Amino acid sequence: MSALTAQDRQLIAATQGGLPLVPRPYEHVAQQLGWTEQQVRERLSAMLQSGLIRRIGAVPNHYRLGYVANGMTVWNVADERVDELGAQVGALPFVSHCYRRPRRLPLWPYNLFAMVHGHTREECFEQAAQIQALLGEACRAHDVLFSSRILKKTGLRLAQSGNPSATN
């Protein structure tokens, strides 16, 4: 992975809070930086390819969209199959993110996590049932944990000096 250049830092600082909601967001960012839209697109693409940034994507506010039931489904599946099964679960249209985590035995046997969102808890339970059907006999146990409050979500932010900021 290559180091951040001064231009990379400028681009990250201009976009880390989100792209503007305008018809041509890359053009808007380019104007801010004194770049061309093509330069913004090419540099973002290169940063994705090199691994400097992982993704560019929308982060919806599920509550404002009416999805007030948010359930983290947790699954106990065989460790040798968790990657394969996780890819299948993560591809489901109602799963917003899916990942592997270590077990914390004896109290926590779950190693596969998948976040689902619904208008009601019942809808989340229906989605969990679909995941369980997909996992079949590989599923040894599962649960659904519901959000009790909304926390501010942000990724890593670069401070004005260019150092990662732990305050956001």
mmCIF file of C-alpha atoms in Angstrom:
data_model
loop_
_atom_site.group_PDB
_atom_site.id
_atom_site.type_symbol
_atom_site.label_atom_id
_atom_site.label_comp_id
_atom_site.label_asym_id
_atom_site.label_seq_id
_atom_site.Cartn_x
_atom_site.Cartn_y
_atom_site.Cartn_z
ATOM 1 C CA MET A 1 0.000 0.000 0.000
ATOM 2 C CA SER A 2 1.412 3.405 -0.918
ATOM 3 C CA ALA A 3 1.593 6.416 1.406
ATOM 4 C CA LEU A 4 -0.846 9.292 1.211
ATOM 5 C CA THR A 5 0.265 12.216 -0.910
ATOM 6 C CA ALA A 6 -0.666 15.811 -0.138
ATOM 7 C CA GLN A 7 -3.248 15.600 -2.946
ATOM 8 C CA ASP A 8 -4.680 12.393 -1.464
ATOM 9 C CA ARG A 9 -5.086 14.156 1.872
ATOM 10 C CA GLN A 10 -6.876 17.064 0.179
ATOM 11 C CA LEU A 11 -9.231 14.706 -1.622
ATOM 12 C CA ILE A 12 -9.961 12.666 1.495
ATOM 13 C CA ALA A 13 -10.577 15.815 3.537
ATOM 14 C CA ALA A 14 -12.986 17.063 0.866
ATOM 15 C CA THR A 15 -14.946 13.802 0.709
ATOM 16 C CA GLN A 16 -14.697 12.113 4.129
ATOM 17 C CA GLY A 17 -17.868 13.801 5.366
ATOM 18 C CA GLY A 18 -19.739 12.549 2.318
ATOM 19 C CA LEU A 19 -20.158 13.555 -1.275
ATOM 20 C CA PRO A 20 -22.472 16.493 -1.882
ATOM 21 C CA LEU A 21 -26.022 15.644 -2.924
ATOM 22 C CA VAL A 22 -25.829 17.347 -6.302
ATOM 23 C CA PRO A 23 -26.204 15.974 -9.838
ATOM 24 C CA ARG A 24 -22.416 15.949 -10.398
ATOM 25 C CA PRO A 25 -20.725 15.412 -7.023
ATOM 26 C CA TYR A 26 -17.243 14.753 -8.429
ATOM 27 C CA GLU A 27 -17.396 17.990 -10.404
ATOM 28 C CA HIS A 28 -18.395 19.826 -7.206
ATOM 29 C CA VAL A 29 -15.426 18.329 -5.305
ATOM 30 C CA ALA A 30 -13.118 19.159 -8.202
ATOM 31 C CA GLN A 31 -14.193 22.811 -8.089
ATOM 32 C CA GLN A 32 -13.464 22.892 -4.345
ATOM 33 C CA LEU A 33 -9.964 21.554 -4.905
ATOM 34 C CA GLY A 34 -9.129 23.410 -8.104
ATOM 35 C CA TRP A 35 -8.956 20.108 -9.979
ATOM 36 C CA THR A 36 -10.824 18.716 -12.950
ATOM 37 C CA GLU A 37 -13.633 16.222 -12.488
ATOM 38 C CA GLN A 38 -11.530 13.677 -14.387
ATOM 39 C CA GLN A 39 -8.638 14.146 -11.918
ATOM 40 C CA VAL A 40 -10.985 13.494 -8.972
ATOM 41 C CA ARG A 41 -12.401 10.367 -10.593
ATOM 42 C CA GLU A 42 -8.979 9.015 -11.580
ATOM 43 C CA ARG A 43 -7.429 9.635 -8.165
ATOM 44 C CA LEU A 44 -10.365 8.052 -6.308
ATOM 45 C CA SER A 45 -10.151 5.051 -8.630
ATOM 46 C CA ALA A 46 -6.400 4.724 -8.037
ATOM 47 C CA MET A 47 -6.897 5.018 -4.265
ATOM 48 C CA LEU A 48 -9.497 2.249 -4.378
ATOM 49 C CA GLN A 49 -7.212 0.025 -6.477
ATOM 50 C CA SER A 50 -4.237 0.558 -4.145
ATOM 51 C CA GLY A 51 -6.253 0.010 -0.980
ATOM 52 C CA LEU A 52 -5.800 3.519 0.393
ATOM 53 C CA ILE A 53 -9.590 3.675 0.581
ATOM 54 C CA ARG A 54 -11.889 0.669 0.786
ATOM 55 C CA ARG A 55 -15.056 1.891 -0.836
ATOM 56 C CA ILE A 56 -17.190 4.761 -1.999
ATOM 57 C CA GLY A 57 -20.813 4.220 -1.147
ATOM 58 C CA ALA A 58 -24.005 5.628 0.249
ATOM 59 C CA VAL A 59 -24.599 5.379 3.993
ATOM 60 C CA PRO A 60 -28.359 5.614 4.428
ATOM 61 C CA ASN A 61 -30.052 6.693 7.629
ATOM 62 C CA HIS A 62 -32.299 3.669 8.080
ATOM 63 C CA TYR A 63 -34.491 5.396 10.637
ATOM 64 C CA ARG A 64 -35.299 8.295 8.295
ATOM 65 C CA LEU A 65 -36.184 5.731 5.620
ATOM 66 C CA GLY A 66 -38.711 4.102 7.966
ATOM 67 C CA TYR A 67 -36.580 1.096 8.927
ATOM 68 C CA VAL A 68 -36.877 1.484 12.686
ATOM 69 C CA ALA A 69 -36.181 -2.151 13.597
ATOM 70 C CA ASN A 70 -32.489 -2.902 13.226
ATOM 71 C CA GLY A 71 -31.399 -6.415 14.066
ATOM 72 C CA MET A 72 -27.899 -7.790 14.274
ATOM 73 C CA THR A 73 -28.349 -11.447 13.506
ATOM 74 C CA VAL A 74 -25.648 -13.637 15.018
ATOM 75 C CA TRP A 75 -24.882 -17.164 13.861
ATOM 76 C CA ASN A 76 -22.869 -20.105 15.073
ATOM 77 C CA VAL A 77 -21.504 -21.855 12.002
ATOM 78 C CA ALA A 78 -18.489 -24.101 11.446
ATOM 79 C CA ASP A 79 -15.309 -22.021 11.288
ATOM 80 C CA GLU A 80 -14.159 -23.804 8.119
ATOM 81 C CA ARG A 81 -17.369 -22.687 6.346
ATOM 82 C CA VAL A 82 -17.847 -19.206 7.802
ATOM 83 C CA ASP A 83 -16.239 -17.362 4.860
ATOM 84 C CA GLU A 84 -18.237 -19.282 2.254
ATOM 85 C CA LEU A 85 -21.510 -18.891 4.170
ATOM 86 C CA GLY A 86 -20.790 -15.272 5.036
ATOM 87 C CA ALA A 87 -20.414 -14.427 1.354
ATOM 88 C CA GLN A 88 -23.812 -15.986 0.658
ATOM 89 C CA VAL A 89 -25.485 -14.199 3.568
ATOM 90 C CA GLY A 90 -23.813 -10.894 2.669
ATOM 91 C CA ALA A 91 -25.211 -11.147 -0.871
ATOM 92 C CA LEU A 92 -28.811 -11.183 0.377
ATOM 93 C CA PRO A 93 -30.570 -7.948 -0.594
ATOM 94 C CA PHE A 94 -31.791 -7.194 2.941
ATOM 95 C CA VAL A 95 -28.369 -7.613 4.639
ATOM 96 C CA SER A 96 -26.579 -4.272 4.930
ATOM 97 C CA HIS A 97 -23.324 -5.722 6.236
ATOM 98 C CA CYS A 98 -22.002 -9.129 7.150
ATOM 99 C CA TYR A 99 -18.760 -10.101 8.838
ATOM 100 C CA ARG A 100 -16.891 -12.728 10.829
ATOM 101 C CA ARG A 101 -15.980 -12.246 14.493
ATOM 102 C CA PRO A 102 -14.190 -14.510 16.960
ATOM 103 C CA ARG A 103 -16.224 -16.578 19.377
ATOM 104 C CA ARG A 104 -15.987 -15.769 23.088
ATOM 105 C CA LEU A 105 -16.666 -19.139 24.632
ATOM 106 C CA PRO A 106 -18.355 -20.303 26.737
ATOM 107 C CA LEU A 107 -20.799 -17.378 26.722
ATOM 108 C CA TRP A 108 -20.686 -16.259 23.082
ATOM 109 C CA PRO A 109 -20.648 -19.048 20.465
ATOM 110 C CA TYR A 110 -21.416 -16.823 17.444
ATOM 111 C CA ASN A 111 -18.883 -16.212 14.677
ATOM 112 C CA LEU A 112 -20.986 -14.784 11.809
ATOM 113 C CA PHE A 113 -22.823 -11.474 12.071
ATOM 114 C CA ALA A 114 -25.317 -9.999 9.588
ATOM 115 C CA MET A 115 -27.181 -6.705 10.038
ATOM 116 C CA VAL A 116 -30.780 -6.555 8.821
ATOM 117 C CA HIS A 117 -33.240 -3.669 8.833
ATOM 118 C CA GLY A 118 -37.016 -3.760 8.876
ATOM 119 C CA HIS A 119 -40.067 -1.633 9.457
ATOM 120 C CA THR A 120 -40.915 -3.929 12.379
ATOM 121 C CA ARG A 121 -39.117 -6.487 14.514
ATOM 122 C CA GLU A 122 -41.286 -9.143 12.889
ATOM 123 C CA GLU A 123 -39.832 -8.200 9.512
ATOM 124 C CA CYS A 124 -36.317 -8.654 10.930
ATOM 125 C CA PHE A 125 -37.297 -12.055 12.331
ATOM 126 C CA GLU A 126 -38.605 -13.027 8.868
ATOM 127 C CA GLN A 127 -35.271 -11.998 7.351
ATOM 128 C CA ALA A 128 -33.432 -14.021 10.010
ATOM 129 C CA ALA A 129 -35.577 -17.023 9.064
ATOM 130 C CA GLN A 130 -34.453 -16.605 5.444
ATOM 131 C CA ILE A 131 -30.824 -16.530 6.566
ATOM 132 C CA GLN A 132 -31.405 -19.633 8.679
ATOM 133 C CA ALA A 133 -32.919 -21.412 5.670
ATOM 134 C CA LEU A 134 -29.885 -20.457 3.569
ATOM 135 C CA LEU A 135 -27.485 -21.727 6.258
ATOM 136 C CA GLY A 136 -29.457 -24.939 6.702
ATOM 137 C CA GLU A 137 -27.715 -27.608 8.754
ATOM 138 C CA ALA A 138 -24.598 -25.433 9.012
ATOM 139 C CA CYS A 139 -26.466 -23.259 11.521
ATOM 140 C CA ARG A 140 -25.919 -24.561 15.038
ATOM 141 C CA ALA A 141 -27.473 -21.597 16.891
ATOM 142 C CA HIS A 142 -28.501 -18.012 16.255
ATOM 143 C CA ASP A 143 -30.070 -14.938 17.809
ATOM 144 C CA VAL A 144 -31.261 -11.480 16.781
ATOM 145 C CA LEU A 145 -30.069 -8.485 18.785
ATOM 146 C CA PHE A 146 -32.037 -5.267 18.304
ATOM 147 C CA SER A 147 -30.709 -1.725 18.551
ATOM 148 C CA SER A 148 -31.839 0.113 21.648
ATOM 149 C CA ARG A 149 -30.468 3.537 20.689
ATOM 150 C CA ILE A 150 -28.866 5.345 17.785
ATOM 151 C CA LEU A 151 -25.134 5.980 17.959
ATOM 152 C CA LYS A 152 -23.267 8.436 15.775
ATOM 153 C CA LYS A 153 -21.532 6.442 13.050
ATOM 154 C CA THR A 154 -18.427 7.723 11.307
ATOM 155 C CA GLY A 155 -15.390 6.117 9.837
ATOM 156 C CA LEU A 156 -11.804 7.164 10.353
ATOM 157 C CA ARG A 157 -11.339 10.872 9.711
ATOM 158 C CA LEU A 158 -8.166 12.749 8.853
ATOM 159 C CA ALA A 159 -7.608 15.811 11.026
ATOM 160 C CA GLN A 160 -6.654 19.067 9.330
ATOM 161 C CA SER A 161 -2.979 18.273 9.994
ATOM 162 C CA GLY A 162 -3.424 15.028 8.067
ATOM 163 C CA ASN A 163 -3.097 12.769 11.104
ATOM 164 C CA PRO A 164 -5.908 10.345 11.868
ATOM 165 C CA SER A 165 -8.333 11.843 14.328
ATOM 166 C CA ALA A 166 -9.759 9.769 17.144
ATOM 167 C CA THR A 167 -12.214 12.476 18.166
ATOM 168 C CA ASN A 168 -14.820 11.849 15.457
#
